[in-house]
Coordinates of C-alpha atoms in Angstrom, one line a residue:
M1 CA -98.9 29.1 -109.2
E2 CA -98.6 26.4 -112.1
L3 CA -95.0 26.1 -111.8
E4 CA -95.2 25.4 -108.2
M5 CA -98.0 23.2 -108.6
E6 CA -95.9 21.3 -111.5
S7 CA -92.4 21.2 -108.8
M8 CA -94.5 20.0 -106.1
A9 CA -96.0 17.1 -107.8
S10 CA -92.8 16.0 -109.4
A11 CA -90.7 16.2 -106.1
I12 CA -93.4 13.5 -104.6
G13 CA -94.2 11.5 -107.6
V14 CA -98.0 12.5 -109.0
S15 CA -99.3 14.2 -111.7
I16 CA -100.9 17.6 -111.0
P17 CA -104.5 16.6 -111.0
V18 CA -103.7 14.1 -108.1
L19 CA -101.8 16.7 -106.6
R20 CA -104.7 19.4 -106.5
F21 CA -106.9 15.9 -105.2
L22 CA -104.7 15.5 -102.3
L23 CA -104.3 19.0 -101.8
C24 CA -108.1 19.1 -101.2
F25 CA -108.1 16.1 -99.4
V26 CA -106.0 17.2 -96.9
A27 CA -108.2 20.6 -96.8
T28 CA -111.0 18.9 -95.2
I29 CA -109.1 18.3 -92.0
P30 CA -109.2 22.2 -91.1
V31 CA -112.2 22.2 -93.6
S32 CA -114.6 19.9 -91.0
S33 CA -112.9 21.3 -87.9
V34 CA -114.1 24.7 -88.9
W35 CA -117.9 22.8 -89.1
R36 CA -117.7 22.1 -85.5
F37 CA -117.9 25.7 -84.5
V38 CA -120.6 26.8 -86.8
P39 CA -123.9 27.4 -84.9
G40 CA -127.2 26.6 -85.5
A41 CA -128.4 23.3 -87.2
L42 CA -129.4 25.5 -90.6
T43 CA -125.9 27.2 -90.6
K44 CA -124.4 23.6 -90.5
H45 CA -126.0 22.2 -93.2
L46 CA -125.3 25.2 -95.9
Y47 CA -121.9 24.9 -94.6
A48 CA -121.8 21.5 -95.3
A49 CA -123.3 21.8 -98.4
I50 CA -121.5 24.8 -99.3
S51 CA -117.5 23.6 -98.9
G52 CA -118.1 20.4 -99.9
A53 CA -119.3 21.8 -103.5
V54 CA -116.1 24.0 -103.3
L55 CA -113.9 21.5 -102.3
S56 CA -115.1 19.3 -105.5
Y57 CA -114.8 22.1 -108.1
L58 CA -110.9 22.6 -106.8
S59 CA -110.5 19.3 -107.0
F60 CA -112.5 18.2 -110.1
G61 CA -113.6 21.0 -111.8
L62 CA -117.5 22.2 -112.6
S63 CA -118.5 19.2 -114.0
S64 CA -118.0 17.2 -111.0
N65 CA -120.8 19.5 -109.0
F66 CA -123.2 18.8 -112.1
H67 CA -122.0 14.2 -111.8
F68 CA -123.2 14.6 -108.7
L69 CA -126.1 16.9 -108.7
I70 CA -128.1 13.9 -111.3
P71 CA -128.1 11.0 -108.4
M72 CA -128.8 13.5 -106.0
A73 CA -131.9 15.1 -107.6
L74 CA -133.0 11.7 -108.9
G75 CA -132.8 10.5 -105.4
Y76 CA -134.6 13.4 -103.8
A77 CA -137.6 12.9 -106.3
S78 CA -138.2 9.7 -105.8
M79 CA -138.7 10.8 -101.8
I80 CA -140.9 13.4 -102.8
L81 CA -143.1 11.6 -105.4
C82 CA -143.3 8.0 -104.6
R83 CA -141.7 7.1 -100.8
K84 CA -143.2 3.5 -101.2
Y85 CA -140.1 2.8 -104.2
A86 CA -138.3 5.4 -103.4
G87 CA -135.3 3.1 -102.1
I88 CA -135.9 0.4 -105.2
F89 CA -135.8 3.5 -107.7
T90 CA -133.1 4.7 -106.3
F91 CA -130.9 2.1 -105.9
F92 CA -131.2 1.0 -109.6
A93 CA -131.1 5.0 -110.9
G94 CA -127.8 5.7 -108.9
F95 CA -126.4 2.4 -109.9
G96 CA -127.3 2.8 -113.2
Y97 CA -126.1 6.4 -113.4
L98 CA -122.5 5.4 -111.8
I99 CA -122.2 2.7 -114.4
G100 CA -122.6 4.9 -117.2
C101 CA -119.9 7.2 -115.3
H102 CA -117.9 4.2 -115.2
V103 CA -117.9 3.1 -118.8
Y104 CA -117.7 6.7 -120.2
Y105 CA -114.5 7.1 -118.0
M106 CA -112.7 3.8 -117.5
S107 CA -111.3 5.4 -114.4
G108 CA -109.5 2.3 -113.6
D109 CA -107.3 2.9 -116.1
A110 CA -106.3 6.9 -115.5
W111 CA -106.1 5.9 -111.9
K112 CA -103.5 3.3 -112.8
E113 CA -101.4 6.2 -115.0
G114 CA -102.0 8.6 -112.4
G115 CA -104.7 10.5 -113.2
I116 CA -107.8 11.4 -111.2
D117 CA -111.5 12.1 -111.8
A118 CA -115.2 12.7 -109.5
T119 CA -115.9 8.9 -109.9
G120 CA -114.6 7.8 -106.8
A121 CA -116.3 10.6 -105.1
L122 CA -119.6 9.5 -106.9
M123 CA -119.1 6.5 -105.9
V124 CA -119.5 7.3 -102.1
L125 CA -122.0 9.5 -103.1
V126 CA -124.5 7.5 -104.8
L127 CA -124.1 5.3 -102.0
K128 CA -125.4 8.0 -99.1
V129 CA -128.2 8.6 -101.6
I130 CA -129.3 5.4 -102.3
S131 CA -129.0 4.9 -98.5
C132 CA -131.5 8.2 -97.3
A133 CA -134.0 6.9 -100.1
I134 CA -134.1 3.5 -98.4
N135 CA -134.2 4.7 -94.9
Y136 CA -136.8 7.3 -95.5
S137 CA -139.4 4.0 -97.2
D138 CA -138.6 2.3 -93.9
G139 CA -140.3 5.1 -92.2
I140 CA -144.1 3.6 -93.2
L141 CA -143.6 -0.1 -92.6
K142 CA -144.4 -1.2 -89.7
E143 CA -141.8 -1.5 -86.6
E144 CA -142.1 -5.4 -86.5
D145 CA -142.0 -6.3 -90.2
L146 CA -138.2 -4.3 -89.7
R147 CA -134.6 -5.8 -88.9
E148 CA -132.5 -3.7 -85.8
A149 CA -130.5 -1.4 -88.0
Q150 CA -133.7 -0.7 -90.0
K151 CA -135.7 0.6 -87.0
K152 CA -132.5 2.5 -86.1
Y153 CA -131.6 4.2 -89.2
R154 CA -135.5 5.1 -90.6
L155 CA -136.7 8.2 -91.9
I156 CA -139.8 9.4 -90.7
R157 CA -139.9 12.6 -92.2
C158 CA -138.0 13.7 -95.0
P159 CA -135.3 15.8 -95.4
S160 CA -135.5 19.0 -96.2
I161 CA -133.7 20.2 -99.6
V162 CA -131.0 22.0 -97.4
E163 CA -130.2 18.9 -95.0
Y164 CA -130.0 17.0 -98.1
I165 CA -127.3 18.6 -99.7
G166 CA -125.6 19.2 -96.7
Y167 CA -126.0 15.4 -95.9
C168 CA -124.1 14.3 -99.2
L169 CA -121.6 16.9 -100.0
C170 CA -120.6 17.6 -96.0
C171 CA -117.2 19.2 -96.1
G172 CA -115.7 16.9 -98.4
S173 CA -116.8 13.8 -97.2
H174 CA -117.8 11.9 -99.9
F175 CA -114.3 12.2 -101.4
A176 CA -113.1 8.6 -99.7
G177 CA -116.1 8.4 -97.4
P178 CA -116.7 7.5 -95.0
V179 CA -120.7 6.4 -95.8
F180 CA -122.7 7.3 -93.4
E181 CA -126.3 7.3 -92.4
A182 CA -128.4 10.5 -93.0
K183 CA -130.4 9.7 -89.7
D184 CA -126.9 10.0 -87.4
Y185 CA -126.3 13.7 -89.9
L186 CA -129.0 14.5 -88.7
E187 CA -129.0 14.4 -85.0
Y188 CA -125.3 15.5 -85.1
T189 CA -126.4 18.9 -86.9
E190 CA -129.5 19.5 -84.2
R191 CA -127.0 18.1 -81.2
K192 CA -129.7 14.9 -80.6
G193 CA -128.9 11.7 -79.8
V194 CA -125.1 11.2 -78.7
W195 CA -124.4 15.1 -79.5
A196 CA -126.9 15.9 -76.9
P197 CA -125.1 18.1 -74.5
S198 CA -124.6 16.6 -71.0
K199 CA -123.6 17.9 -67.8
D200 CA -122.5 14.7 -66.6
K201 CA -120.7 14.3 -70.0
P202 CA -119.1 17.3 -71.5
A203 CA -118.5 17.0 -75.3
P204 CA -115.1 15.3 -75.6
S205 CA -112.0 16.5 -77.1
P206 CA -111.5 14.9 -80.4
F207 CA -107.9 16.7 -80.2
G208 CA -106.1 13.2 -79.5
P209 CA -108.0 10.7 -82.1
T210 CA -107.4 13.0 -84.6
L211 CA -103.8 13.3 -84.1
R212 CA -103.6 9.5 -84.2
A213 CA -105.1 9.3 -87.2
L214 CA -103.0 11.2 -88.7
V215 CA -99.9 9.5 -87.5
Q216 CA -101.1 6.5 -88.6
A217 CA -101.9 8.3 -91.9
A218 CA -98.2 9.6 -92.4
V219 CA -96.4 6.0 -91.4
C220 CA -98.8 4.5 -94.4
M221 CA -98.2 6.7 -96.8
G222 CA -93.9 6.3 -95.6
L223 CA -94.7 2.6 -95.8
Y224 CA -96.4 3.0 -99.6
L225 CA -93.5 5.3 -101.0
Y226 CA -91.2 2.9 -99.6
L227 CA -92.3 -0.4 -100.9
V228 CA -93.8 1.0 -104.4
P229 CA -90.7 1.3 -106.4
Q230 CA -89.6 -2.4 -105.1
F231 CA -92.6 -3.9 -106.2
P232 CA -94.1 -2.3 -108.9
L233 CA -97.8 -3.2 -110.5
S234 CA -96.3 -3.0 -113.9
R235 CA -94.0 -6.1 -112.9
F236 CA -97.0 -8.7 -113.9
S237 CA -96.7 -7.7 -117.3
E238 CA -92.9 -8.4 -117.7
P239 CA -91.4 -11.3 -118.9
M240 CA -89.1 -11.4 -115.3
Y241 CA -92.3 -12.5 -113.5
Y242 CA -92.9 -15.2 -115.4
E243 CA -89.3 -16.6 -115.3
W244 CA -89.5 -16.8 -111.8
G245 CA -90.5 -20.1 -109.4
F246 CA -93.7 -20.8 -108.4
W247 CA -92.8 -19.2 -104.5
H248 CA -91.2 -16.6 -106.0
K249 CA -94.4 -15.5 -107.8
L250 CA -96.2 -16.3 -104.7
F251 CA -94.0 -13.8 -102.6
Y252 CA -94.4 -11.5 -105.4
Q253 CA -98.3 -11.5 -105.4
Y254 CA -98.2 -11.0 -101.5
M255 CA -95.9 -8.2 -101.2
S256 CA -98.0 -6.4 -104.2
G257 CA -101.2 -6.4 -102.6
F258 CA -99.3 -5.6 -99.1
T259 CA -97.8 -2.6 -100.2
A260 CA -101.3 -1.6 -102.4
R261 CA -103.1 -1.4 -99.2
W262 CA -100.7 0.9 -97.3
K263 CA -101.9 3.7 -100.6
Y264 CA -105.9 2.8 -98.8
Y265 CA -104.7 2.8 -95.5
F266 CA -103.2 6.2 -96.0
I267 CA -106.5 7.4 -97.5
W268 CA -108.9 6.3 -95.3
S269 CA -107.0 7.6 -92.7
I270 CA -107.1 11.2 -93.8
S271 CA -111.0 10.3 -94.2
E272 CA -111.0 9.5 -90.2
A273 CA -109.1 12.6 -89.0
S274 CA -111.5 14.5 -91.0
I275 CA -114.7 13.0 -89.2
I276 CA -113.1 12.6 -86.3
I277 CA -112.6 16.6 -85.7
S278 CA -115.6 17.7 -86.7
G279 CA -117.0 16.1 -83.7
F280 CA -119.4 14.0 -86.0
G281 CA -117.0 11.1 -85.4
F282 CA -118.1 10.4 -81.8
T283 CA -120.4 7.4 -81.8
G284 CA -120.9 7.3 -77.5
W285 CA -118.8 6.3 -74.5
S286 CA -117.8 2.9 -73.1
N287 CA -119.2 0.9 -70.3
S288 CA -115.9 0.7 -68.9
S289 CA -115.8 1.3 -65.3
A290 CA -113.9 5.2 -66.0
P291 CA -115.9 6.2 -69.6
K292 CA -113.6 6.6 -72.5
P293 CA -115.2 8.8 -75.6
Q294 CA -115.3 6.0 -78.6
W295 CA -114.5 7.2 -82.5
D296 CA -115.8 4.9 -84.5
R297 CA -118.2 6.3 -86.8
A298 CA -115.0 7.4 -89.2
K299 CA -113.0 4.4 -88.6
N300 CA -112.7 2.6 -92.1
V301 CA -109.9 0.3 -91.7
D302 CA -108.2 -1.7 -88.8
V303 CA -104.8 -2.5 -89.8
L304 CA -103.9 -4.7 -87.9
G305 CA -107.2 -6.8 -88.2
V306 CA -106.6 -7.0 -92.0
E307 CA -102.7 -7.8 -92.0
L308 CA -103.3 -10.6 -88.9
A309 CA -107.0 -11.9 -89.3
T310 CA -106.9 -15.3 -88.8
S311 CA -110.6 -15.7 -91.1
A312 CA -111.4 -14.2 -94.2
V313 CA -115.3 -14.0 -92.6
Q314 CA -113.5 -11.4 -90.8
L315 CA -112.1 -9.2 -94.1
P316 CA -115.2 -6.8 -94.2
L317 CA -115.2 -5.9 -90.8
V318 CA -112.0 -4.1 -91.0
W319 CA -111.7 -3.6 -94.5
N320 CA -113.6 -0.8 -96.0
I321 CA -115.5 -1.3 -93.3
Q322 CA -118.2 1.7 -93.8
V323 CA -119.3 0.7 -97.3
S324 CA -118.8 -3.3 -95.8
T325 CA -121.5 -2.2 -93.2
W326 CA -123.6 -0.5 -96.0
L327 CA -124.0 -3.6 -98.1
R328 CA -124.8 -5.9 -95.4
Y329 CA -127.2 -3.5 -94.6
Y330 CA -129.0 -2.4 -97.4
V331 CA -127.7 -5.7 -99.7
Y332 CA -127.0 -8.7 -97.8
D333 CA -129.3 -8.6 -95.1
R334 CA -132.1 -7.6 -97.9
L335 CA -131.7 -10.7 -99.8
V336 CA -132.4 -13.1 -97.4
Q337 CA -135.6 -13.9 -97.5
K338 CA -137.6 -13.6 -93.8
G339 CA -137.6 -17.1 -91.7
K340 CA -134.6 -18.3 -94.0
K341 CA -130.9 -18.2 -93.4
P342 CA -128.7 -16.6 -96.0
G343 CA -126.4 -19.0 -98.1
F344 CA -123.6 -18.9 -101.1
L345 CA -126.3 -16.9 -103.4
Q346 CA -126.7 -14.3 -101.1
L347 CA -122.5 -13.8 -100.9
L348 CA -122.2 -13.9 -104.0
G349 CA -124.9 -11.6 -104.8
T350 CA -123.2 -8.7 -102.4
Q351 CA -119.9 -9.3 -103.7
T352 CA -121.6 -8.6 -107.4
V353 CA -123.1 -5.4 -106.3
S354 CA -119.7 -4.4 -104.4
A355 CA -117.5 -5.2 -108.0
V356 CA -120.5 -3.2 -110.4
W357 CA -119.9 -0.2 -107.4
H358 CA -116.3 -0.3 -108.4
G359 CA -116.3 -0.2 -111.9
L360 CA -117.0 -3.3 -115.4
Y361 CA -113.5 -3.7 -115.2
P362 CA -113.5 -7.7 -115.8
G363 CA -110.7 -7.5 -112.3
Y364 CA -113.2 -6.1 -110.2
I365 CA -115.7 -8.6 -111.6
I366 CA -113.5 -11.6 -110.7
F367 CA -111.5 -10.1 -107.7
F368 CA -115.3 -10.2 -105.7
V369 CA -116.3 -13.5 -107.1
Q370 CA -113.4 -15.1 -105.5
S371 CA -114.0 -13.4 -102.4
A372 CA -117.0 -14.7 -102.3
L373 CA -115.1 -18.3 -102.4
M374 CA -112.5 -17.2 -100.8
I375 CA -115.0 -16.6 -97.2
A376 CA -117.4 -19.5 -98.0
G377 CA -113.9 -21.5 -97.5
S378 CA -113.0 -19.4 -94.8
R379 CA -116.4 -20.6 -93.2
V380 CA -115.5 -24.2 -94.1
L381 CA -112.6 -24.2 -92.0
Y382 CA -114.0 -21.9 -89.0
R383 CA -116.7 -24.8 -88.9
W384 CA -114.5 -28.0 -88.8
Q385 CA -112.2 -25.6 -85.9
Q386 CA -115.3 -24.9 -83.8
A387 CA -116.4 -28.4 -83.9
V388 CA -113.1 -30.0 -82.3
S389 CA -113.4 -30.2 -78.5
P390 CA -111.9 -27.1 -75.9
K391 CA -109.4 -30.2 -74.7
N392 CA -107.4 -30.8 -78.5
M393 CA -106.1 -27.1 -78.3
L394 CA -102.9 -28.6 -80.5
V395 CA -106.0 -29.1 -83.0
R396 CA -108.0 -26.2 -83.1
K397 CA -104.3 -24.2 -83.2
M398 CA -103.3 -25.8 -86.6
L399 CA -106.6 -25.3 -87.9
T400 CA -106.3 -21.6 -87.0
L401 CA -103.3 -21.4 -88.1
T402 CA -104.3 -23.1 -91.4
N403 CA -107.3 -20.3 -91.7
F404 CA -105.3 -17.9 -91.1
A405 CA -102.4 -19.1 -94.1
Y406 CA -105.3 -19.8 -96.6
T407 CA -106.5 -16.0 -96.0
L408 CA -103.0 -14.6 -97.2
L409 CA -102.9 -16.8 -99.7
V410 CA -106.2 -16.3 -101.1
L411 CA -106.4 -12.7 -100.3
N412 CA -103.4 -12.1 -102.0
Y413 CA -103.9 -13.9 -104.8
S414 CA -107.3 -12.5 -105.6
C415 CA -106.4 -8.7 -105.3
I416 CA -104.2 -9.0 -108.5
G417 CA -107.2 -8.8 -110.2
F418 CA -108.1 -5.7 -108.6
Q419 CA -105.0 -4.2 -109.2
V420 CA -104.3 -4.8 -113.0
L421 CA -108.4 -4.9 -113.8
S422 CA -107.4 -6.5 -116.9
M423 CA -109.0 -10.2 -118.2
K424 CA -106.1 -10.6 -119.5
E425 CA -103.1 -9.6 -116.8
T426 CA -105.6 -11.2 -114.2
L427 CA -106.1 -14.6 -116.1
A428 CA -102.0 -14.4 -117.2
S429 CA -101.3 -14.0 -113.1
Y430 CA -103.1 -16.7 -111.9
R431 CA -102.2 -18.9 -114.1
S432 CA -98.6 -18.5 -113.3
V433 CA -99.1 -19.9 -109.8
Y434 CA -101.8 -22.7 -111.3
F435 CA -105.2 -21.0 -109.8
V436 CA -104.1 -21.9 -106.4
G437 CA -106.1 -19.2 -105.2
T438 CA -109.0 -20.7 -107.1
I439 CA -108.5 -24.0 -106.6
I440 CA -108.0 -24.1 -102.8
P441 CA -111.5 -22.4 -102.0
I442 CA -113.5 -24.3 -104.0
I443 CA -111.7 -27.7 -103.2
L444 CA -112.7 -26.7 -99.3
I445 CA -116.8 -25.5 -100.3
L446 CA -116.9 -29.1 -101.7
L447 CA -115.3 -31.0 -98.8
G448 CA -117.6 -28.8 -96.7
N449 CA -120.6 -30.5 -98.1
I450 CA -119.2 -33.9 -97.8
I451 CA -117.5 -33.6 -94.6
K452 CA -120.0 -32.0 -92.2
P453 CA -118.9 -31.6 -88.3
A454 CA -121.8 -31.7 -85.6
K455 CA -122.8 -28.6 -84.3
P456 CA -120.8 -28.0 -80.7
V457 CA -122.9 -28.4 -77.8
R458 CA -123.2 -24.8 -76.6
T459 CA -124.1 -23.7 -72.6
K460 CA -127.2 -21.6 -71.8
T461 CA -124.7 -18.5 -71.6
Q462 CA -124.0 -19.2 -75.2
K463 CA -127.3 -19.6 -76.6
A464 CA -128.6 -16.7 -74.7
Q465 CA -125.7 -14.4 -76.3

């Protein structure tokens, strides 16, 4: 068996631990398909918990389940013992334990070298544990003090221990996400909400959307395997790169980021297929004249939306969608004081939390600070664009094109830090193109404070919207 694993691993160019993880990761699809037919809520919870624990053991070994158990236990204990402060306690305890694991394992270096450990799965699990505790804390607040998302996802009662473990480990969904809410999970297992039986609309078949996600995964992996030998990450530490001209270096930065993204597209497409085939990915019916089933709960990326984004502001809506949504609900919105508008500090705080969640490498911190600058600069361009009269379509289109080019440049410049991780390599790659992706956003932000166009006149219909 070990020889077979070794030959398979060498055939596709990965290590044995990575191959073992990939096999278990793909196995979440048949495992989740069985979950769909398990009868009874309690049985569904047990199946979700046991299958998730087994897949984790096969992927990472016995120690992984102990790592998962600690934040799960801390979160559940806080909900039982101090409901009012459960969310705050779990947030800091969960992130504290995750940071400790990041420091101990230094997973980024291992992942760059083809290694694998349970830290990536722990990252997803911690977000689920925190959101569950926060929503349980929200359950005792007055409804008039809650935002719409809080009203939608708050928990009035504490989940049982079986429900809680099933939610956390759910058929290996913690491997790479998507992050989802405890209330949605409970409604799915109890066949409530959008999953409630209906004579008018029988449960839709998940097989078509699952097949679409699998085809997308195959295309993404094929492109990644084709591109990665041509644009290796190691090139940024080679003398050859620094001998190139400015435009050649910018092109390589773009292609390096473009290549790396296809790996994530593949991973998230497999996750999407797994959640869809279980039936849990269903989010309801469209409002069209002929209602169609929608499967957005598992959607973690919009490939064309990322590659053709006309504004950096759009990126959190199309990239790592469920984690971006989590950050908005549980960090960004809660940093904004009631009655006040969010600003750059709330954006920077959210991006800092995202950076720490990924790990303590300087490259992560630099990337997410760069992301805050990139989004703030893009907002300036968008405000200028909106201030131009619709009659001047040429000017509006030129500003749209400028925002697209700006997003393309700064995104791929910034993501070098996310890939190489080290401070030295990140700054060296930025310096090689004269810090263009840092200077341009700062200039735009400064100009945005000087050139403040009047707000466009809005019709009554637009105001209502």
